[in-house]
Short mmCIF file of C-alpha atoms and ligand atoms in Angstrom, two decimals:
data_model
loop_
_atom_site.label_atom_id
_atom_site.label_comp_id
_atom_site.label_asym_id
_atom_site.label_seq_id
_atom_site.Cartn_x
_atom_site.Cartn_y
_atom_site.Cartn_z
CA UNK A 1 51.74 125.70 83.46
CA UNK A 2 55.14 124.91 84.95
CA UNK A 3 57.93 127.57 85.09
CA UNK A 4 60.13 128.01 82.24
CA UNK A 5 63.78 126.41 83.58
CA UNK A 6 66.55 128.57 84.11
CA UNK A 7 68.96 128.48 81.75
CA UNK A 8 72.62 129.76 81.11
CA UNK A 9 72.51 132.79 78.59
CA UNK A 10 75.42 131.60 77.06
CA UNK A 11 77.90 129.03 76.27
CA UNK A 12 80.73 131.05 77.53
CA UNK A 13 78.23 131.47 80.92
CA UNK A 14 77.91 127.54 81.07
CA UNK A 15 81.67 127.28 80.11
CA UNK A 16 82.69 129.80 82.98
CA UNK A 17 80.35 127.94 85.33
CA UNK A 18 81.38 124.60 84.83
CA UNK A 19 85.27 125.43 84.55
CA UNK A 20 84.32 126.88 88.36
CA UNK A 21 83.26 123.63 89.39
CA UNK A 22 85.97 121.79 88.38
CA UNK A 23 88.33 124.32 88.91
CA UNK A 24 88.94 123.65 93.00
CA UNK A 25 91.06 122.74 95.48
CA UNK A 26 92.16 119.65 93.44
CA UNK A 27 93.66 121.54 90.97
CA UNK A 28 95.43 124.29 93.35
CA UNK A 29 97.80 121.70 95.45
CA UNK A 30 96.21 118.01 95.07
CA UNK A 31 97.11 117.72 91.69
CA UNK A 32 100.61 119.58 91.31
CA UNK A 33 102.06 117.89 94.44
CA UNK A 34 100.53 114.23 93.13
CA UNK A 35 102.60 114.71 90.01
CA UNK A 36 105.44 115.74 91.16
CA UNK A 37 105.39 112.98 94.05
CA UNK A 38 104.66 110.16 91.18
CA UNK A 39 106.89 110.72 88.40
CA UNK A 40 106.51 114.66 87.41
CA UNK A 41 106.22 114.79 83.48
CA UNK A 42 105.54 111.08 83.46
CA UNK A 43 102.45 112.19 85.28
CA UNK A 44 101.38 114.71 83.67
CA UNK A 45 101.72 112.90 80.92
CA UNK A 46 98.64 109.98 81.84
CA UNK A 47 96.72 112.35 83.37
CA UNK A 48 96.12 113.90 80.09
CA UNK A 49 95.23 110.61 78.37
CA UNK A 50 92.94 109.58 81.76
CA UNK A 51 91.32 113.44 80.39
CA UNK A 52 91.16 113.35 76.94
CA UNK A 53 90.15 108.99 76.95
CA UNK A 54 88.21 108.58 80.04
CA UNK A 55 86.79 111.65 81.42
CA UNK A 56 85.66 113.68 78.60
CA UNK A 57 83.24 110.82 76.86
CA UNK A 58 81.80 110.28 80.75
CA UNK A 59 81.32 114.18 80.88
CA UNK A 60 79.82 114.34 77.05
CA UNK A 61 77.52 111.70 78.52
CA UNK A 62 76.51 113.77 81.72
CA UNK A 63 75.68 116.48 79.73
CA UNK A 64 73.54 114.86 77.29
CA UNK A 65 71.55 113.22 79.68
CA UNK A 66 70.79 116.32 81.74
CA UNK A 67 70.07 117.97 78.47
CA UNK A 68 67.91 115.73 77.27
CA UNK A 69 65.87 115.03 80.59
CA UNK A 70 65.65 119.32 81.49
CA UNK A 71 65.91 117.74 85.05
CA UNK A 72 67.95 117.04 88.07
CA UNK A 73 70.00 113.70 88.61
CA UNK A 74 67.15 112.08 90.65
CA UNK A 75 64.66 113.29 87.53
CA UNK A 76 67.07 112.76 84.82
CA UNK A 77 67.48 108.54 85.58
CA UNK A 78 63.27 108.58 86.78
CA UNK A 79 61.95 110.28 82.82
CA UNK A 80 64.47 108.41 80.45
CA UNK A 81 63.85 105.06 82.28
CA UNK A 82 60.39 105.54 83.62
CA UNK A 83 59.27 101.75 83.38
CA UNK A 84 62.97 100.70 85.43
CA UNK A 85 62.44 101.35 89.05
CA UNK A 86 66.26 100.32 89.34
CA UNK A 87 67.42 103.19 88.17
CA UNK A 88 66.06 105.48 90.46
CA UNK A 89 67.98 104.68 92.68
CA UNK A 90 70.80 105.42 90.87
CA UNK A 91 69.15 109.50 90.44
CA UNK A 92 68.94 109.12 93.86
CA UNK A 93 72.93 107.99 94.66
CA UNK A 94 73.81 110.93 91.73
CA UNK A 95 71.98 113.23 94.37
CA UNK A 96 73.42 111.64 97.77
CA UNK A 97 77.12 111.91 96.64
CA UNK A 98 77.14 115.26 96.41
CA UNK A 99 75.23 116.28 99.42
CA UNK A 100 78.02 114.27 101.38
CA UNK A 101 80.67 115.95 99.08
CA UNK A 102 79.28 118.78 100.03
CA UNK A 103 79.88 118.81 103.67
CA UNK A 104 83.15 117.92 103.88
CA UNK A 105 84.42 120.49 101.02
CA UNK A 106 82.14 122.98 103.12
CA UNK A 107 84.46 121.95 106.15
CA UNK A 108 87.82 122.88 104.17
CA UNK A 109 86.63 125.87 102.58
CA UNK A 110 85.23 127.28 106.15
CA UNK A 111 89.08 126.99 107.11
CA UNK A 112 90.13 128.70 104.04
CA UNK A 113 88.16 131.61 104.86
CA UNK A 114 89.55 131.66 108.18
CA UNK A 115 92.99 131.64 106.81
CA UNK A 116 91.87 134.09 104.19
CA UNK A 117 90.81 136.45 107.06
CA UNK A 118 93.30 136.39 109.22
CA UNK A 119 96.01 136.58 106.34
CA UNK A 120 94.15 139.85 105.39
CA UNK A 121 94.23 140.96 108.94
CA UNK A 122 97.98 140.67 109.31
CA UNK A 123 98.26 137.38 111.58
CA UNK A 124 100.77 135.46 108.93
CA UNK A 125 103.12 134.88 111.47
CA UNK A 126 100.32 133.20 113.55
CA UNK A 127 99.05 131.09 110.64
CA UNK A 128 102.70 130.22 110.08
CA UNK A 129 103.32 128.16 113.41
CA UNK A 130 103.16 124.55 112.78
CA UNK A 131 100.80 124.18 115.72
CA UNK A 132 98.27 126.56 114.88
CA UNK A 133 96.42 123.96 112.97
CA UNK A 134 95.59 121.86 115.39
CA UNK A 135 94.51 124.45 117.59
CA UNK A 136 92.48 126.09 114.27
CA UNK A 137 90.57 123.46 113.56
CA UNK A 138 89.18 123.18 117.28
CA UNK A 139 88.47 126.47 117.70
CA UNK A 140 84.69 127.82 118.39
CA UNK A 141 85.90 130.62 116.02
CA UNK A 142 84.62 127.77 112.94
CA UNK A 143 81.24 128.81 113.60
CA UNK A 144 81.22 132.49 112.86
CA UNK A 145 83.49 131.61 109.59
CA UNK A 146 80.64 129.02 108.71
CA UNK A 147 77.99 131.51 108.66
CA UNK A 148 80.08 134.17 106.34
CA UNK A 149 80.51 131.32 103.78
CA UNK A 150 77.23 129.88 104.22
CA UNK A 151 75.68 133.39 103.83
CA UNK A 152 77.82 133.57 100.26
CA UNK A 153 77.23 130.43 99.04
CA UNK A 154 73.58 131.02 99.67
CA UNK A 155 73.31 134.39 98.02
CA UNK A 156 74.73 133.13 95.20
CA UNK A 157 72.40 130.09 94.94
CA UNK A 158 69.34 132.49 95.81
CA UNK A 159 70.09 134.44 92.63
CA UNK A 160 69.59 130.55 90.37
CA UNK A 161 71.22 129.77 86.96
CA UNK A 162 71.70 132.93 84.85
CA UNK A 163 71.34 136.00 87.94
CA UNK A 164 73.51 133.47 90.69
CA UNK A 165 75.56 131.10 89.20
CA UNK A 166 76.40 132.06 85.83
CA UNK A 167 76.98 136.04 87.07
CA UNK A 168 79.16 134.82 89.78
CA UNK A 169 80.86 132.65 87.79
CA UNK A 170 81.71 135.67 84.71
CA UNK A 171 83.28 137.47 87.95
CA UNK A 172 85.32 135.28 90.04
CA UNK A 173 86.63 132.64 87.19
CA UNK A 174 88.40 135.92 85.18
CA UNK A 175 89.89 136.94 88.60
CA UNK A 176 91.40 133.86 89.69
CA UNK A 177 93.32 133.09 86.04
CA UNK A 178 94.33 136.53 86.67
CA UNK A 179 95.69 135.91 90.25
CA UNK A 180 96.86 132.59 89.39
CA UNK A 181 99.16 134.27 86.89
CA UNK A 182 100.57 137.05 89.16
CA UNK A 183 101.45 134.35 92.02
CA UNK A 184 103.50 131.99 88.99
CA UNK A 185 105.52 135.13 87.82
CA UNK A 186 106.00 136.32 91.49
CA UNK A 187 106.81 132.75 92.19
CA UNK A 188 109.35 132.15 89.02
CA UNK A 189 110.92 135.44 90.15
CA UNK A 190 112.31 133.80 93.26
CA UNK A 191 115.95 132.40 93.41
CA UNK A 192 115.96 128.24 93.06
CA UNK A 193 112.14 128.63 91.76
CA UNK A 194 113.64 126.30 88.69
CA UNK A 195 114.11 123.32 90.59
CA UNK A 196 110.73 122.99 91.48
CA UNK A 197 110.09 122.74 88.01
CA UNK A 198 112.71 120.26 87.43
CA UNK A 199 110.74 117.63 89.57
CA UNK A 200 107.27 119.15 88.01
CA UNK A 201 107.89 118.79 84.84
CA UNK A 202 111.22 115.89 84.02
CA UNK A 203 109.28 112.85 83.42
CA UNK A 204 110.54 109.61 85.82
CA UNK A 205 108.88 106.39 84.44
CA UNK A 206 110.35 104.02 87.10
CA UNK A 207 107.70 105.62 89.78
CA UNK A 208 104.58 104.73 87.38
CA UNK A 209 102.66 101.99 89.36
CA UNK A 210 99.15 100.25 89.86
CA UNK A 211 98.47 102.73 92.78
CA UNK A 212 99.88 105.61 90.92
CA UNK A 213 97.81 104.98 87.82
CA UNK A 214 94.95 104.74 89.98
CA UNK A 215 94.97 107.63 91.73
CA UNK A 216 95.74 109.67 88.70
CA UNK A 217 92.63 108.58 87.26
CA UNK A 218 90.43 109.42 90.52
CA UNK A 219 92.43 112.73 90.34
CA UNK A 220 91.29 113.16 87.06
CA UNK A 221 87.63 112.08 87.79
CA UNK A 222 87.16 114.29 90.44
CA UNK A 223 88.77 117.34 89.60
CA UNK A 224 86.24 117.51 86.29
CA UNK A 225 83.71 116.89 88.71
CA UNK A 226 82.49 113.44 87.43
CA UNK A 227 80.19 111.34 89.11
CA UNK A 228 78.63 114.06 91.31
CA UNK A 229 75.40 114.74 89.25
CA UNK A 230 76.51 118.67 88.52
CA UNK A 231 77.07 118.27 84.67
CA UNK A 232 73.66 116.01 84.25
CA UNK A 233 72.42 119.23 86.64
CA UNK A 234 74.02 121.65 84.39
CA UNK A 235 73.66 120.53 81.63
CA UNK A 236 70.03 120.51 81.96
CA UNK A 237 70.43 124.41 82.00
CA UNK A 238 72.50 124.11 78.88
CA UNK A 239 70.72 125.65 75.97
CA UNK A 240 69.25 123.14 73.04
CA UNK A 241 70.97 125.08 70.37
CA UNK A 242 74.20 125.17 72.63
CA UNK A 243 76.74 122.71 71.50
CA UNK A 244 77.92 120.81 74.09
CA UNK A 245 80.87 118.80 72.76
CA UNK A 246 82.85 122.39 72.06
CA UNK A 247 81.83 123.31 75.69
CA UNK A 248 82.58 120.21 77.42
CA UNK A 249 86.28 120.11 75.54
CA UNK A 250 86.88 123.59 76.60
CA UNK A 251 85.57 122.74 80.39
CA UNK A 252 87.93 119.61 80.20
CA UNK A 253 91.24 121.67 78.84
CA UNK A 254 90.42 124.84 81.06
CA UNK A 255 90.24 122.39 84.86
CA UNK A 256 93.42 120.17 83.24
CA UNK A 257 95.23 123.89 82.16
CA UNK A 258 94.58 125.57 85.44
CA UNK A 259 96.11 122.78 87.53
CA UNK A 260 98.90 122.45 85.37
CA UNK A 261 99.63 126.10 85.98
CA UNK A 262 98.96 126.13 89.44
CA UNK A 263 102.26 123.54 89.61
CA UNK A 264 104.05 126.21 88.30
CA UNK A 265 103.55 128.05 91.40
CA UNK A 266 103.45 125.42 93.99
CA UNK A 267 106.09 124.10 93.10
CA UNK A 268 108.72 126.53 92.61
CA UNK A 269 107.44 127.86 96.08
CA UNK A 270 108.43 125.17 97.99
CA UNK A 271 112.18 124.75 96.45
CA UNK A 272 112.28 128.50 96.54
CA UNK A 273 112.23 128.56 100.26
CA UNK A 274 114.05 125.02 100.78
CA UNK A 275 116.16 123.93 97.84
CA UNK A 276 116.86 120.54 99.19
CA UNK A 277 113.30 119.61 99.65
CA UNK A 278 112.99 115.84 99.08
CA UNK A 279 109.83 115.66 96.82
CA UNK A 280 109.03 112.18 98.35
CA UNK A 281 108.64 113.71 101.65
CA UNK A 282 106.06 116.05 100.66
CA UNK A 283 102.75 115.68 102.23
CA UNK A 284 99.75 113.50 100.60
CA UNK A 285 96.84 115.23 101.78
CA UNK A 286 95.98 118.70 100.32
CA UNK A 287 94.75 119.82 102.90
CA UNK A 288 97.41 119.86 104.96
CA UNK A 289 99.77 121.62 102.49
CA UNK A 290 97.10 123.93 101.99
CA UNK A 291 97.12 124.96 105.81
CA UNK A 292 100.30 124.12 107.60
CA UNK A 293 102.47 123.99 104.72
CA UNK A 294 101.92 127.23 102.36
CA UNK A 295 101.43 129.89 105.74
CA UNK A 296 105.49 128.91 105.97
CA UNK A 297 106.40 129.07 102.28
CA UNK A 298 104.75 132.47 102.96
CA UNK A 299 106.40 133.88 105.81
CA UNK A 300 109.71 132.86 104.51
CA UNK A 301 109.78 135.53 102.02
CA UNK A 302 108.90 138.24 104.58
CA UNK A 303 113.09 137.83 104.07
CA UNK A 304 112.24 138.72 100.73
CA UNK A 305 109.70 141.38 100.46
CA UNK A 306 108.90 142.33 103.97
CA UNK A 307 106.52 141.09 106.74
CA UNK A 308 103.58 142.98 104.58
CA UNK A 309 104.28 141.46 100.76
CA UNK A 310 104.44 138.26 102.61
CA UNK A 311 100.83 138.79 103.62
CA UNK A 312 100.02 140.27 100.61
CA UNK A 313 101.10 136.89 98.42
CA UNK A 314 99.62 135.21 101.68
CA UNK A 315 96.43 136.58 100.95
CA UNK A 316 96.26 136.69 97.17
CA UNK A 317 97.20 132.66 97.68
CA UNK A 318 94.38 132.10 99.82
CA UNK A 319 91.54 134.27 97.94
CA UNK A 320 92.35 132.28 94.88
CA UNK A 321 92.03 129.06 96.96
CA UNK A 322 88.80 130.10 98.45
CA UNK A 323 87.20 131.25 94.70
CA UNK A 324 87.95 127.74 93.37
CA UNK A 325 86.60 126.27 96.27
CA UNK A 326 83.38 128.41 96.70
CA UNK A 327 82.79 128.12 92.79
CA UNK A 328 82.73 124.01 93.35
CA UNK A 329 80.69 124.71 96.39
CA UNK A 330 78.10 126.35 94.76
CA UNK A 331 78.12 123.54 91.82
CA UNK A 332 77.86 120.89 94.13
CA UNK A 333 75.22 122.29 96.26
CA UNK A 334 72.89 122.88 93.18
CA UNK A 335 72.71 118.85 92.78
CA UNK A 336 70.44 119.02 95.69
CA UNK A 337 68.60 121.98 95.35
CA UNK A 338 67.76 121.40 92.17
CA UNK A 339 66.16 118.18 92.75
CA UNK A 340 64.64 119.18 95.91
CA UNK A 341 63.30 121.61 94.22
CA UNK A 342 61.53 119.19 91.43
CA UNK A 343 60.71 116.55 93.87
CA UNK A 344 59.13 119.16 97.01
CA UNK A 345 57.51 121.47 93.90
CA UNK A 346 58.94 123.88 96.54
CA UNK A 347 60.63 127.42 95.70
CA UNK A 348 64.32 127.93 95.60
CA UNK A 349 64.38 129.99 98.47
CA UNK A 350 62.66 127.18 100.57
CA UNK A 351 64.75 124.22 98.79
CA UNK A 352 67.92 126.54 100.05
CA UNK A 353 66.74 127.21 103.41
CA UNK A 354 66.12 123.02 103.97
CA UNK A 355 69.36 122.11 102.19
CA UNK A 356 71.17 125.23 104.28
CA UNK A 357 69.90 124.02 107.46
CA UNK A 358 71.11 119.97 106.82
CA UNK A 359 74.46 121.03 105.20
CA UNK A 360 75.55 123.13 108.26
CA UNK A 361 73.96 120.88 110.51
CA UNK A 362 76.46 117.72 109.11
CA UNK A 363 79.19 120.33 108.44
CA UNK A 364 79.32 121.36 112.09
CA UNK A 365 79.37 117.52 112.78
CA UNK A 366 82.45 116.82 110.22
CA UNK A 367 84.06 119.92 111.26
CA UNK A 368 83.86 119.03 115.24
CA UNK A 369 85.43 115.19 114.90
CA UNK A 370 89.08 116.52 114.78
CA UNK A 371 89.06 115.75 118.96
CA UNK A 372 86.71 118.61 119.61
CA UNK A 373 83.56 116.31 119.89
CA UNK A 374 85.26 112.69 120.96
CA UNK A 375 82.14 110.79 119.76
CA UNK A 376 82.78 111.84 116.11
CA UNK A 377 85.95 110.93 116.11
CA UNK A 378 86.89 107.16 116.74
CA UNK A 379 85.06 105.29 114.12
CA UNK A 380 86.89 101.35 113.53
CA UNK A 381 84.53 99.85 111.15
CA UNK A 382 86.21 100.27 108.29
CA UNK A 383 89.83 100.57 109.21
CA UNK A 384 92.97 99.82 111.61
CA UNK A 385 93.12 103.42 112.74
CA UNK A 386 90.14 105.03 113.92
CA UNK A 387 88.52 107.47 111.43
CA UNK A 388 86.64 110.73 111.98
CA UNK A 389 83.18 111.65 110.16
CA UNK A 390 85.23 114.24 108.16
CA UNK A 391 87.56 110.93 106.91
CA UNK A 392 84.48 108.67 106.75
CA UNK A 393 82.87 110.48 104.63
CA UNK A 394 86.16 111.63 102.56
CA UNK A 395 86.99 107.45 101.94
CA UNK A 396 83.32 106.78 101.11
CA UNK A 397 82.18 109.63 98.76
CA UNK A 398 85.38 110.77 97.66
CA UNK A 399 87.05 107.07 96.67
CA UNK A 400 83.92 104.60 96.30
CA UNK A 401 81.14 106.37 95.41
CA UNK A 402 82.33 108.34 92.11
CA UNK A 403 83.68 106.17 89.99
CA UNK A 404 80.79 104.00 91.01
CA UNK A 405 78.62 106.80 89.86
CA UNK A 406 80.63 106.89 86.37
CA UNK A 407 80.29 103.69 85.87
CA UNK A 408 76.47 103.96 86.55
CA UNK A 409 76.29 106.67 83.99
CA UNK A 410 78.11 104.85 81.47
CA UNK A 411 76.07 101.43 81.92
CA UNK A 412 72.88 103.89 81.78
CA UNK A 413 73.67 105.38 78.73
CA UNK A 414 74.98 101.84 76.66
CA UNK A 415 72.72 99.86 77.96
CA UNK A 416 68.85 101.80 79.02
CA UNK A 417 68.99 104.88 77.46
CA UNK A 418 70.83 103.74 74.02
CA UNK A 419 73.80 105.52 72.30
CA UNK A 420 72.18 106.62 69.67
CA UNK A 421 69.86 108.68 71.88
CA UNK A 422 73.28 110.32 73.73
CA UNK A 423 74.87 110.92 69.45
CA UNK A 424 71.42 112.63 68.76
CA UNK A 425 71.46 114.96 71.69
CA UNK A 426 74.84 115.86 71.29
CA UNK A 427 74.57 116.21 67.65
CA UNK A 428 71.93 119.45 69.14
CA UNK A 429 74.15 122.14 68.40
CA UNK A 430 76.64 120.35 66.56
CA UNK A 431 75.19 118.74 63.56
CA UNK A 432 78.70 116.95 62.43
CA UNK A 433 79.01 115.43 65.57
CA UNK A 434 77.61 111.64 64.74
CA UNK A 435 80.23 110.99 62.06
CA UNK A 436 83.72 112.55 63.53
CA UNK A 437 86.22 110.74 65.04
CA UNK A 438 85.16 112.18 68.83
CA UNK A 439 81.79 110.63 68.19
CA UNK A 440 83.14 107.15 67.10
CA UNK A 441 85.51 106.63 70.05
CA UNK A 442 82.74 107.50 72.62
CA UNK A 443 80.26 105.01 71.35
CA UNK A 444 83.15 102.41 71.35
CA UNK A 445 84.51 103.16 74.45
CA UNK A 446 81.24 104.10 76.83
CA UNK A 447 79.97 100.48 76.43
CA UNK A 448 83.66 98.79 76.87
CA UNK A 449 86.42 99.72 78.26
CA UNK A 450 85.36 102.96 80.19
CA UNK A 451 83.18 101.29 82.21
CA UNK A 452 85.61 98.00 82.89
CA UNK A 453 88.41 100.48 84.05
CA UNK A 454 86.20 102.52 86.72
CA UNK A 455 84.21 98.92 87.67
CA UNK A 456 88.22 98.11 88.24
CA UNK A 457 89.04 101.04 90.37
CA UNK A 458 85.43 100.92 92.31
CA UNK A 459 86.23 97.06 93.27
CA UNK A 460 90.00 97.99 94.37
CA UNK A 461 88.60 100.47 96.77
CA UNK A 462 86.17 98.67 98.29
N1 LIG B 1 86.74 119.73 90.86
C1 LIG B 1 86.87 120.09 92.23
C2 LIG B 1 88.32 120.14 92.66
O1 LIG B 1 89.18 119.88 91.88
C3 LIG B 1 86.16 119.10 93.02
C4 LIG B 1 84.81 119.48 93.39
C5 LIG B 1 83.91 120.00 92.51
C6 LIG B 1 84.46 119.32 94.65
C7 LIG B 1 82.69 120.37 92.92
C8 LIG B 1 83.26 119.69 95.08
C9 LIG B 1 82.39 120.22 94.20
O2 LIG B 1 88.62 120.43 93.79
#
């Protein structure tokens, strides 16, 4: 007799889980400085359409699938098309992308924890020199910051669905809304906090473009954690009598809510400290807001509130950063372990010692092609500039692979597994389902137009 599968004990626990992996970095400072770079309210504005039009019916269809196959991506794809060897091998891409995902959101949340620590440990002012960076991210100091987050990602996975994920999840998501609020009112409090909102939230229509729409969409995609085989994962933990439409709404409006609040604070931070901040000239990458940019808007209000509240907003700023990014981390390294699991018939404690072992191993390599390690560091194949494995793996995961994943899904679900089969499992839970509005749209639109716009966005990449 196999083991009974783990299972959330709740919808709330699957709604707090799920929220925690789409809840991440994305949402913190990707998203609010995207919108307010690309047309602010205008923005905002198809963003929530990409949500509501594209994203939820391709999450709905995630979840059903995992649902319906009790198994892991690589499963999932194998038992509801067992005569189609082609679609293995897209269980087996569904498992791949988030290994690789893995790693390099491993990389940036290692760094987190380093600015976390030393932000605790009252070294703001060291954190706040534009250099330090540079001279961070070659540091041997990685290593024993890689172990601590390593150690708590692992405990966490050790404990499975309902003791690990689920009870870690009930914890941390309820503290971050709660930080998250304290750092928007500290933040609003602040003289010239408005104007940041001005360029937030005044929609500017002239800046909507090809490239804009585009990469509001992959926003979108990614921050509800599409395409990365954890809702087929999770939802295969999801309960039968569970209803998963409710649950995957309230996933979709919690990630799209708590990135719309998190502008409130970004924002207004940065125009706080320099009112005639050009919006334009903000920085693309997250990641380097998150690290060279924020340790100034920080130390700036030591003006404020003294060398001490500076380091205590410094530090609320980056625990909240590092429980949306440890949340995802733990989502996206179930994928794996999960279907190493099924595949190796192996325990969880083995699956997580193998997938610990590779995931530090490539994390270490990532992490080390910033100059540290030359070899890692110049590859040309691709691009003009050279590109390290941390960017190589960012442009291929991150910008190919997912929607190509989405559109898999979608073409799996129209075309192999049928619709009817998805309306029926959803229906589990929610016996209206089949005939409301919801339920007509996503049988339209998983078959059409869904998959022609992330086919569209796959091709442009590539
Ligand atoms: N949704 C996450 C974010 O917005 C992305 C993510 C989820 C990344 C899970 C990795 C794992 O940052």
């Amino acid at each position: 007799m196999s083991e009974q599968r783990d299972q959330f004990s709740s919808k709330i626990g699957f709604i707090l889980a799920a929220a925690g992996s789409a809840v991440g970095i994305g949402n913190l400072v990707g998203f609010p400085v995207a919108a307010t770079k690309n047309g602010g309210g205008a923005f905002l504005i198809i963003y929530a359409l990409f949500v509501a039009f594209i994203c939820v019916p391709v999450m709905l269809a995630e979840m059903g699938l995992g649902r319906r196959a009790q198994k892991s991506p690589l499963g999932s794809y194998k038992s509801l098309a067992p005569n189609n060897k082609g679609w293995h091998l897209a269980g087996l891409l569904a498992v791949i992308t988030p290994f690789m995902i893995a790693v390099f959101y491993m990389v940036i949340t290692v760094w987190i924890f380093g600015y976390l620590w030393h932000s605790v440990t009252g070294n703001l002012d060291m954190l706040a020199d534009a250099e330090y960076f540079g001279q961070f991210v070659n540091d041997y100091g990685f290593v024993g910051f890689l172990i601590a987050v390593t150690i708590i990602v692992n405990v966490i996975l050790l404990g499975g669905v309902r003791q690990g994920i689920e009870k870690a999840a009930k914890f941390l998501m309820p503290a971050l809304f709660i930080m998250l609020i304290l750092l928007v009112i500290f933040v609003l409090s602040l003289d010239n906090a408005v104007l940041g909102l001005e360029f937030y939230l005044v929609p500017d229509f002239s800046k909507i473009d090809g490239s804009v729409i585009n990469g509001a969409l992959s926003q979108a995609f990614f921050s509800l954690s599409l395409g990365m085989g954890i809702l087929i994962t999770y939802g295969s933990y999801f309960s039968r009598n569970d209803d998963i439409v409710t649950s995957g709404k309230l996933v979709a409006l919690t990630d799209t809510a708590v990135a719309f609040t998190a502008g409130l604070m970004t924002l207004p931070a940065i125009f706080a400290i320099n009112p005639n901040t050009n919006p334009n000239s903000l920085s693309d990458s997250s990641v380097s807001m998150i690290f060279s940019f924020f340790p100034q808007i920080f130390i700036a209000l030591e003006g404020v509130v003294g060398y001490v509240g500076a380091s205590i907003a410094a530090t609320i700023f980056f625990l909240l950063t590092f429980i949306a990014a440890i949340t995802s981390l733990v989502s996206i390294l179930e994928v794996p372990t999960a279907a190493v699991i099924e595949r190796a018939k192996i325990s969880r404690k083995k699956a997580l010692l193998f997938m610990g072992i590779a995931v530090t191993v490539l994390t270490l390599i990532a992490a080390t092609s910033f100059g540290f390690v030359p070899a890692f560091t110049e590859f040309t194949f691709y691009a003009d500039t050279p590109k390290s494995v941390f960017d190589v793996i960012y442009d291929v995961f991150y910008d190919t692979i997912l929607p190509l994943n989405g559109l898999l899904i979608c073409l799996f679900v129209s075309f192999h597994w049928r619709r009817k089969n998805l309306d029926s499992e959803l229906a589990e839970g929610n016996p209206g389902y089949p005939n409301t509005l919801l339920a007509k749209y996503v049988r339209l639109s998983i078959c059409t137009f869904i998959p022609l716009i992330l086919a569209a966005v796959f091709i442009n990449t590539v």
